[in-house]
Amino acid sequence: MPVAPTPPLSPPAPSIADRLLAHYDAHARTLPWRIRPGSTQQPDPYRVWLSEIMLQQTTVAAVIPYFDTFTRRWPTVDALADAADADVMAAWAGLGYYARARNLLACARVVAGEQRGRFPDSEAGLRALPGVGAYTAAAIAAIAFGQRAVVVDANVERVVARLFAIGTPLPAARPAIRTAADSITPNERAGDFAQAMMDLGSSLCTPRNPQCLLCPLRSDCRAAQSGDPAAYPVKPAKGEKPRRTGTVWWLERDDGQVWIEQRPAKRMLGGMRGLPGTDWDSRTSWQQTAPPPLAGPWQALNSPVEHVFSHFALTLTVERLRVAQQSDCLPGGDGEWWPLASLADAGLPGVFAKVARLALRENA
DNA sequence: GACTCGTGGCG
DNA sequence: TCGCCAAGAGT
């Protein structure tokens, strides 16, 4: 029986991952925590972990100086585990979402203690650490340990929703998005693939005005073909931000020190230093909730402080009182006198730093 | 699932 | 100017 000549095999068409990785090899950003794509060098799990925690809901530009400071001051997870809580919290000040800093320390101490300084190399092991959720566990497993993991953050969510034109509104679309992301995740170079997806989402496949003409996945993208890629993913309508009000007490001593309080460990700005004040609420006034730390002729500053948090807007009235160093009265509460000259070292969260700037400006 | 939890940049 | 948004996790 004559055998028909085998037709020459055409090479398989490049997959989505192939095209994306080729684009990444040519265009990857240089970042302090990133190993050059294709390098034989192994990433340091400590630096990958630290960067991923800092990058949660936080832009690359905001993270870079903090990452540099942390890694210079605490080069290893053991060094970080040995640090004093107050030092780490103060170093985190300004970066926001302070529960991350508390969990960062708790995680470092688990790894340094129970794991002898080694991070778990499995997604499940990582997921059990404080502050490490589904996204971060997958990202570390892929980037630091080269394991195949389905890494889905807001960038990937957007890219995948567009590639597959998933029209279900978030968050109901998440299972379908995850399945679709799984279907295009390669077995090799999973870490580079994850970072390539996130780079694509932050540079070309942006929430508004995506640059489809420059996108390596344009020919695969059903949203681009639909003509309105920015319509994906479909987001739920947002409610209005409530407004809250409160009072802050700027208690200044005539030798140039201000009364700073230590906030309780949980809840908003927990574990950070702050200025004394009332609760922030729309219903109550400070007369009912909390007295000032000292009785005296408190005087309101001319302008209030406005600050917008993730889930409410705040208007703070700043009341000022100057007392003599020798004053018999001591403020109540868990706090300390802090020199105005080195107030920047106190590590105040943004809202209190704003109050301090106003109080010092109106001092002049 | 729905809330809570910061901050800075950008269109 | 101002709402939207960012490499989410914990409760």
Short mmCIF file of C-alpha atoms (C1' of nucleotides) in Angstrom, two decimals:
data_model
loop_
_atom_site.label_atom_id
_atom_site.label_comp_id
_atom_site.label_asym_id
_atom_site.label_seq_id
_atom_site.Cartn_x
_atom_site.Cartn_y
_atom_site.Cartn_z
CA MET A 1 0.00 0.00 0.00
CA PRO A 2 1.62 3.21 -1.10
CA VAL A 3 1.89 5.79 1.57
CA ALA A 4 0.91 9.28 0.63
CA PRO A 5 3.69 11.79 1.22
CA THR A 6 3.21 13.63 4.49
CA PRO A 7 2.44 17.26 3.87
CA PRO A 8 4.91 19.55 5.59
CA LEU A 9 3.66 20.45 9.05
CA SER A 10 3.02 24.14 9.44
CA PRO A 11 4.24 25.39 12.80
CA PRO A 12 1.44 25.90 15.31
CA ALA A 13 0.11 29.39 15.39
CA PRO A 14 1.58 31.40 18.26
CA SER A 15 -0.67 31.37 21.30
CA ILE A 16 -1.87 34.44 23.16
CA ALA A 17 0.78 33.76 25.80
CA ASP A 18 3.49 33.48 23.13
CA ARG A 19 2.59 36.82 21.61
CA LEU A 20 2.30 38.51 24.99
CA LEU A 21 5.63 37.14 26.24
CA ALA A 22 7.39 38.25 23.07
CA HIS A 23 6.00 41.73 23.61
CA TYR A 24 7.07 41.60 27.26
CA ASP A 25 10.60 40.56 26.35
CA ALA A 26 10.87 43.69 24.24
CA HIS A 27 8.99 46.17 26.43
CA ALA A 28 9.14 45.06 30.09
CA ARG A 29 9.57 47.94 32.47
CA THR A 30 12.64 48.01 34.69
CA LEU A 31 11.46 47.92 38.30
CA PRO A 32 13.46 47.59 41.52
CA TRP A 33 11.86 44.24 42.41
CA ARG A 34 11.85 42.81 38.90
CA ILE A 35 14.42 40.45 37.36
CA ARG A 36 15.17 41.10 33.72
CA PRO A 37 12.96 38.76 31.61
CA GLY A 38 14.87 35.73 30.41
CA SER A 39 17.54 36.19 33.07
CA THR A 40 18.92 33.08 34.73
CA GLN A 41 18.99 34.98 38.02
CA GLN A 42 16.44 33.83 40.60
CA PRO A 43 14.17 36.44 42.16
CA ASP A 44 14.47 36.96 45.91
CA PRO A 45 11.14 35.77 47.42
CA TYR A 46 11.46 38.41 50.17
CA ARG A 47 11.62 41.23 47.63
CA VAL A 48 8.81 39.74 45.55
CA TRP A 49 6.62 39.39 48.63
CA LEU A 50 7.40 42.88 49.91
CA SER A 51 6.68 44.45 46.54
CA GLU A 52 3.41 42.57 46.14
CA ILE A 53 2.16 43.68 49.55
CA MET A 54 3.09 47.30 48.81
CA LEU A 55 1.51 47.15 45.37
CA GLN A 56 -1.90 46.10 46.68
CA GLN A 57 -4.24 48.88 45.51
CA THR A 58 -1.20 51.13 45.15
CA THR A 59 0.51 52.55 42.08
CA VAL A 60 4.03 51.58 41.03
CA ALA A 61 5.21 55.19 41.29
CA ALA A 62 4.02 55.45 44.90
CA VAL A 63 5.64 52.14 45.89
CA ILE A 64 9.14 52.58 44.48
CA PRO A 65 10.55 54.97 47.12
CA TYR A 66 9.03 52.91 49.95
CA PHE A 67 10.41 49.69 48.48
CA ASP A 68 13.88 51.23 48.28
CA THR A 69 13.69 52.47 51.86
CA PHE A 70 12.45 49.15 53.25
CA THR A 71 14.94 46.97 51.43
CA ARG A 72 17.85 49.23 52.37
CA ARG A 73 16.81 49.32 56.01
CA TRP A 74 15.63 45.70 56.28
CA PRO A 75 17.40 43.67 53.56
CA THR A 76 16.02 40.29 54.63
CA VAL A 77 12.84 38.91 56.11
CA ASP A 78 14.78 38.12 59.30
CA ALA A 79 15.86 41.74 59.62
CA LEU A 80 12.29 42.90 59.14
CA ALA A 81 11.01 40.40 61.68
CA ASP A 82 13.43 41.82 64.26
CA ALA A 83 12.34 45.42 63.66
CA ALA A 84 10.34 47.37 66.23
CA ASP A 85 6.65 47.73 65.40
CA ALA A 86 6.76 51.52 65.69
CA ASP A 87 9.67 51.77 63.24
CA VAL A 88 7.88 49.74 60.58
CA MET A 89 4.59 51.58 61.04
CA ALA A 90 6.34 54.94 60.78
CA ALA A 91 8.22 53.82 57.67
CA TRP A 92 4.91 52.81 56.10
CA ALA A 93 3.28 56.18 56.88
CA GLY A 94 1.86 57.82 53.77
CA LEU A 95 1.47 54.60 51.81
CA GLY A 96 -2.04 53.92 53.12
CA TYR A 97 -4.00 50.79 54.03
CA TYR A 98 -2.11 50.40 57.28
CA ALA A 99 -3.44 46.93 58.00
CA ARG A 100 -0.94 45.89 55.34
CA ALA A 101 1.92 47.08 57.55
CA ARG A 102 0.58 45.23 60.57
CA ASN A 103 0.17 42.04 58.53
CA LEU A 104 3.59 42.59 56.94
CA LEU A 105 5.24 42.38 60.33
CA ALA A 106 3.09 39.44 61.45
CA CYS A 107 3.98 37.61 58.23
CA ALA A 108 7.69 38.36 58.50
CA ARG A 109 7.73 36.99 62.03
CA VAL A 110 5.94 33.80 60.99
CA VAL A 111 8.37 33.23 58.13
CA ALA A 112 11.46 34.11 60.17
CA GLY A 113 10.33 32.05 63.12
CA GLU A 114 8.37 29.02 62.04
CA GLN A 115 9.85 28.74 58.53
CA ARG A 116 13.47 29.59 59.39
CA GLY A 117 13.47 32.56 57.02
CA ARG A 118 12.14 30.68 54.00
CA PHE A 119 8.89 31.63 52.32
CA PRO A 120 6.59 28.72 51.40
CA ASP A 121 6.99 27.87 47.71
CA SER A 122 3.43 26.62 47.19
CA GLU A 123 0.41 28.74 46.49
CA ALA A 124 -1.48 27.12 49.38
CA GLY A 125 1.38 27.67 51.80
CA LEU A 126 1.66 31.31 50.81
CA ARG A 127 -2.10 31.83 51.02
CA ALA A 128 -2.02 30.91 54.72
CA LEU A 129 0.29 33.84 55.58
CA PRO A 130 -1.13 37.05 57.08
CA GLY A 131 -1.89 39.67 54.44
CA VAL A 132 -1.51 37.18 51.58
CA GLY A 133 -4.78 36.64 49.71
CA ALA A 134 -5.63 34.74 46.55
CA TYR A 135 -3.99 37.22 44.21
CA THR A 136 -0.77 37.69 46.18
CA ALA A 137 -0.28 33.97 46.80
CA ALA A 138 -0.60 33.25 43.08
CA ALA A 139 1.67 36.14 42.15
CA ILE A 140 4.47 35.11 44.53
CA ALA A 141 4.21 31.44 43.53
CA ALA A 142 4.54 32.39 39.88
CA ILE A 143 7.07 35.23 40.07
CA ALA A 144 9.35 34.05 42.87
CA PHE A 145 9.08 30.27 42.42
CA GLY A 146 8.24 29.85 38.74
CA GLN A 147 5.09 27.88 39.44
CA ARG A 148 2.11 27.91 37.15
CA ALA A 149 -0.58 29.92 38.91
CA VAL A 150 -3.59 31.85 37.71
CA VAL A 151 -2.79 35.41 38.70
CA VAL A 152 -5.83 37.68 38.57
CA ASP A 153 -5.64 41.28 39.69
CA ALA A 154 -7.64 44.26 38.44
CA ASN A 155 -5.38 44.56 35.36
CA VAL A 156 -5.78 40.93 34.40
CA GLU A 157 -9.48 41.18 35.08
CA ARG A 158 -9.78 44.02 32.60
CA VAL A 159 -7.55 42.45 29.94
CA VAL A 160 -9.35 39.11 30.10
CA ALA A 161 -12.83 40.63 30.18
CA ARG A 162 -11.91 42.42 26.97
CA LEU A 163 -10.17 39.50 25.26
CA PHE A 164 -13.27 37.35 25.76
CA ALA A 165 -15.83 40.18 25.72
CA ILE A 166 -17.29 39.08 29.05
CA GLY A 167 -20.33 41.30 29.48
CA THR A 168 -21.49 40.11 32.91
CA PRO A 169 -21.15 42.95 35.42
CA LEU A 170 -18.54 42.68 38.18
CA PRO A 171 -18.28 41.13 40.65
CA ALA A 172 -20.52 38.37 39.25
CA ALA A 173 -18.17 38.02 36.26
CA ARG A 174 -15.21 36.94 38.42
CA PRO A 175 -15.63 33.15 38.07
CA ALA A 176 -15.88 33.40 34.28
CA ILE A 177 -12.89 35.75 34.16
CA ARG A 178 -10.84 33.37 36.26
CA THR A 179 -11.70 30.41 34.02
CA ALA A 180 -10.76 32.43 30.95
CA ALA A 181 -7.50 33.57 32.55
CA ASP A 182 -6.69 29.95 33.39
CA SER A 183 -7.24 29.00 29.76
CA ILE A 184 -4.54 31.36 28.48
CA THR A 185 -1.98 30.91 31.29
CA PRO A 186 1.06 28.99 29.98
CA ASN A 187 2.84 26.19 31.80
CA GLU A 188 6.21 27.87 31.39
CA ARG A 189 7.20 31.40 32.36
CA ALA A 190 4.05 31.84 34.45
CA GLY A 191 5.72 34.67 36.40
CA ASP A 192 6.67 36.60 33.30
CA PHE A 193 3.21 35.97 31.87
CA ALA A 194 1.54 37.40 34.99
CA GLN A 195 3.74 40.47 34.96
CA ALA A 196 3.22 40.86 31.22
CA MET A 197 -0.56 40.85 31.68
CA MET A 198 -0.29 43.48 34.41
CA ASP A 199 2.09 45.63 32.34
CA LEU A 200 -0.34 45.40 29.43
CA GLY A 201 -3.22 46.44 31.65
CA SER A 202 -1.35 49.43 33.04
CA SER A 203 0.20 50.68 29.81
CA LEU A 204 -2.03 49.83 26.83
CA CYS A 205 -5.19 48.06 27.98
CA THR A 206 -6.09 50.92 30.32
CA PRO A 207 -9.52 51.55 31.83
CA ARG A 208 -10.14 54.51 29.52
CA ASN A 209 -8.89 55.04 25.97
CA PRO A 210 -7.09 51.71 25.53
CA GLN A 211 -4.36 51.82 22.88
CA CYS A 212 -5.54 48.87 20.83
CA LEU A 213 -3.47 49.87 17.80
CA LEU A 214 -0.31 49.14 19.78
CA CYS A 215 -1.59 45.98 21.49
CA PRO A 216 0.07 42.63 20.68
CA LEU A 217 -3.23 40.85 21.41
CA ARG A 218 -5.41 43.02 19.21
CA SER A 219 -6.18 40.24 16.75
CA ASP A 220 -7.31 37.99 19.63
CA CYS A 221 -9.48 40.56 21.33
CA ARG A 222 -13.24 40.34 20.95
CA ALA A 223 -13.73 43.67 22.73
CA ALA A 224 -11.42 45.43 20.27
CA GLN A 225 -13.37 43.84 17.44
CA SER A 226 -16.62 45.07 18.99
CA GLY A 227 -15.46 48.64 18.50
CA ASP A 228 -15.90 49.70 22.13
CA PRO A 229 -13.25 47.93 24.20
CA ALA A 230 -13.57 50.40 27.09
CA ALA A 231 -17.07 49.04 27.71
CA TYR A 232 -15.44 45.99 29.36
CA PRO A 233 -15.44 44.99 32.12
CA VAL A 234 -18.93 46.15 33.07
CA LYS A 235 -18.83 47.79 36.48
CA PRO A 236 -21.67 48.31 38.96
CA ALA A 237 -22.91 51.84 39.58
CA LYS A 238 -21.29 53.47 42.57
CA GLY A 239 -23.15 55.01 45.47
CA GLU A 240 -22.41 58.44 46.82
CA LYS A 241 -19.64 58.94 49.31
CA PRO A 242 -20.96 59.83 52.77
CA ARG A 243 -19.53 62.85 54.54
CA ARG A 244 -18.35 62.76 58.12
CA THR A 245 -17.15 65.47 60.45
CA GLY A 246 -14.95 65.57 63.50
CA THR A 247 -12.72 67.70 65.68
CA VAL A 248 -8.95 67.46 66.14
CA TRP A 249 -7.08 69.00 69.07
CA TRP A 250 -3.77 70.62 68.30
CA LEU A 251 -2.22 70.87 71.75
CA GLU A 252 1.05 72.77 71.60
CA ARG A 253 3.51 73.44 74.40
CA ASP A 254 5.45 76.69 74.48
CA ASP A 255 8.75 74.82 74.13
CA GLY A 256 7.76 73.72 70.62
CA GLN A 257 6.22 70.30 71.15
CA VAL A 258 2.83 68.91 70.22
CA TRP A 259 0.77 66.19 71.87
CA ILE A 260 0.66 63.04 69.73
CA GLU A 261 -1.41 59.98 70.48
CA GLN A 262 -0.95 56.30 69.71
CA ARG A 263 -4.04 54.97 67.97
CA PRO A 264 -5.48 51.57 68.97
CA ALA A 265 -4.30 48.60 66.94
CA LYS A 266 -7.45 47.82 64.99
CA ARG A 267 -9.71 49.79 62.69
CA MET A 268 -8.93 52.93 60.79
CA LEU A 269 -5.30 54.07 60.88
CA GLY A 270 -4.82 51.43 63.56
CA GLY A 271 -1.37 51.19 65.08
CA MET A 272 -0.34 54.57 63.67
CA ARG A 273 0.45 57.74 65.54
CA GLY A 274 -2.17 60.47 65.27
CA LEU A 275 -3.54 63.67 66.72
CA PRO A 276 -6.14 63.46 69.49
CA GLY A 277 -9.70 64.12 68.48
CA THR A 278 -13.28 62.99 68.37
CA ASP A 279 -14.67 60.05 66.46
CA TRP A 280 -15.59 60.83 62.87
CA ASP A 281 -19.29 60.62 62.45
CA SER A 282 -22.13 62.37 60.72
CA ARG A 283 -24.48 62.26 63.68
CA THR A 284 -22.63 63.08 66.87
CA SER A 285 -20.69 66.09 68.01
CA TRP A 286 -17.64 65.95 70.22
CA GLN A 287 -19.53 67.29 73.19
CA GLN A 288 -21.16 63.89 73.46
CA THR A 289 -18.33 61.61 72.35
CA ALA A 290 -15.00 62.78 73.68
CA PRO A 291 -13.65 65.67 75.72
CA PRO A 292 -10.44 67.49 74.75
CA PRO A 293 -7.27 66.17 76.43
CA LEU A 294 -7.03 69.35 78.51
CA ALA A 295 -9.53 71.95 79.63
CA GLY A 296 -8.74 75.40 78.30
CA PRO A 297 -9.58 78.22 75.94
CA TRP A 298 -9.49 76.15 72.74
CA GLN A 299 -9.61 78.25 69.61
CA ALA A 300 -10.68 76.97 66.21
CA LEU A 301 -8.34 77.52 63.26
CA ASN A 302 -9.71 79.61 60.44
CA SER A 303 -10.15 76.85 57.89
CA PRO A 304 -11.18 73.24 58.37
CA VAL A 305 -9.21 70.32 56.92
CA GLU A 306 -10.81 68.35 54.09
CA HIS A 307 -9.68 64.80 53.43
CA VAL A 308 -11.13 62.06 51.26
CA PHE A 309 -10.74 58.43 52.27
CA SER A 310 -11.70 55.42 50.19
CA HIS A 311 -15.22 55.24 51.53
CA PHE A 312 -16.06 58.66 53.01
CA ALA A 313 -15.12 62.32 52.88
CA LEU A 314 -14.08 64.03 56.09
CA THR A 315 -14.24 67.62 57.33
CA LEU A 316 -12.14 68.25 60.41
CA THR A 317 -12.33 71.29 62.64
CA VAL A 318 -8.95 71.98 64.23
CA GLU A 319 -9.02 73.40 67.75
CA ARG A 320 -5.75 74.81 69.07
CA LEU A 321 -4.49 75.36 72.61
CA ARG A 322 -1.08 76.56 73.77
CA VAL A 323 0.09 75.63 77.23
CA ALA A 324 3.19 76.35 79.27
CA GLN A 325 5.85 73.69 79.61
CA GLN A 326 5.54 73.86 83.37
CA SER A 327 1.80 73.43 83.24
CA ASP A 328 0.53 71.27 86.05
CA CYS A 329 -2.09 69.70 83.82
CA LEU A 330 -1.11 66.58 81.93
CA PRO A 331 -3.10 65.49 78.89
CA GLY A 332 -5.08 62.31 79.26
CA GLY A 333 -4.84 59.36 76.92
CA ASP A 334 -2.01 57.26 75.50
CA GLY A 335 0.35 59.80 73.98
CA GLU A 336 3.58 61.76 74.13
CA TRP A 337 4.99 65.21 73.50
CA TRP A 338 6.68 65.38 70.11
CA PRO A 339 9.04 68.15 68.90
CA LEU A 340 7.56 70.20 66.09
CA ALA A 341 10.97 70.35 64.43
CA SER A 342 10.98 66.60 63.82
CA LEU A 343 7.28 66.07 63.27
CA ALA A 344 8.03 64.45 59.91
CA ASP A 345 9.63 61.54 61.78
CA ALA A 346 6.44 60.81 63.70
CA GLY A 347 5.03 58.95 60.70
CA LEU A 348 1.63 60.59 60.69
CA PRO A 349 -0.99 59.34 58.22
CA GLY A 350 -1.96 61.81 55.51
CA VAL A 351 -4.97 63.31 57.20
CA PHE A 352 -3.01 64.24 60.33
CA ALA A 353 -0.03 65.46 58.34
CA LYS A 354 -2.49 67.76 56.60
CA VAL A 355 -3.77 69.05 59.95
CA ALA A 356 -0.20 69.67 61.10
CA ARG A 357 0.65 71.67 57.99
CA LEU A 358 -2.41 73.84 58.52
CA ALA A 359 -1.72 74.40 62.22
CA LEU A 360 1.90 75.34 61.56
CA ARG A 361 0.93 77.64 58.70
CA GLU A 362 -1.65 79.47 60.80
CA ASN A 363 0.92 79.72 63.57
CA ALA A 364 2.99 82.09 61.52
"C1'" DG B 1 -21.57 39.31 48.89
"C1'" DA B 2 -21.08 43.68 51.12
"C1'" DC B 3 -18.19 46.63 53.93
"C1'" DT B 4 -14.02 48.53 55.66
"C1'" DC B 5 -9.62 50.26 54.82
"C1'" DG B 6 -5.51 55.52 52.31
"C1'" DT B 7 -3.41 57.93 49.13
"C1'" DG B 8 -1.93 60.26 44.90
"C1'" DG B 9 -2.37 60.83 39.99
"C1'" DC B 10 -4.83 61.51 35.99
"C1'" DG B 11 -8.39 62.57 32.18
"C1'" DT C 1 -12.57 70.25 39.22
"C1'" DC C 2 -13.62 65.80 40.68
"C1'" DG C 3 -14.81 61.12 40.12
"C1'" DC C 4 -12.27 57.17 38.90
"C1'" DC C 5 -8.73 54.18 39.64
"C1'" DA C 6 -4.50 51.26 41.45
"C1'" DA C 7 -0.14 44.36 41.44
"C1'" DG C 8 -6.59 43.36 47.40
"C1'" DA C 9 -7.20 41.43 52.10
"C1'" DG C 10 -9.87 40.80 56.16
"C1'" DT C 11 -14.17 40.55 58.34
#
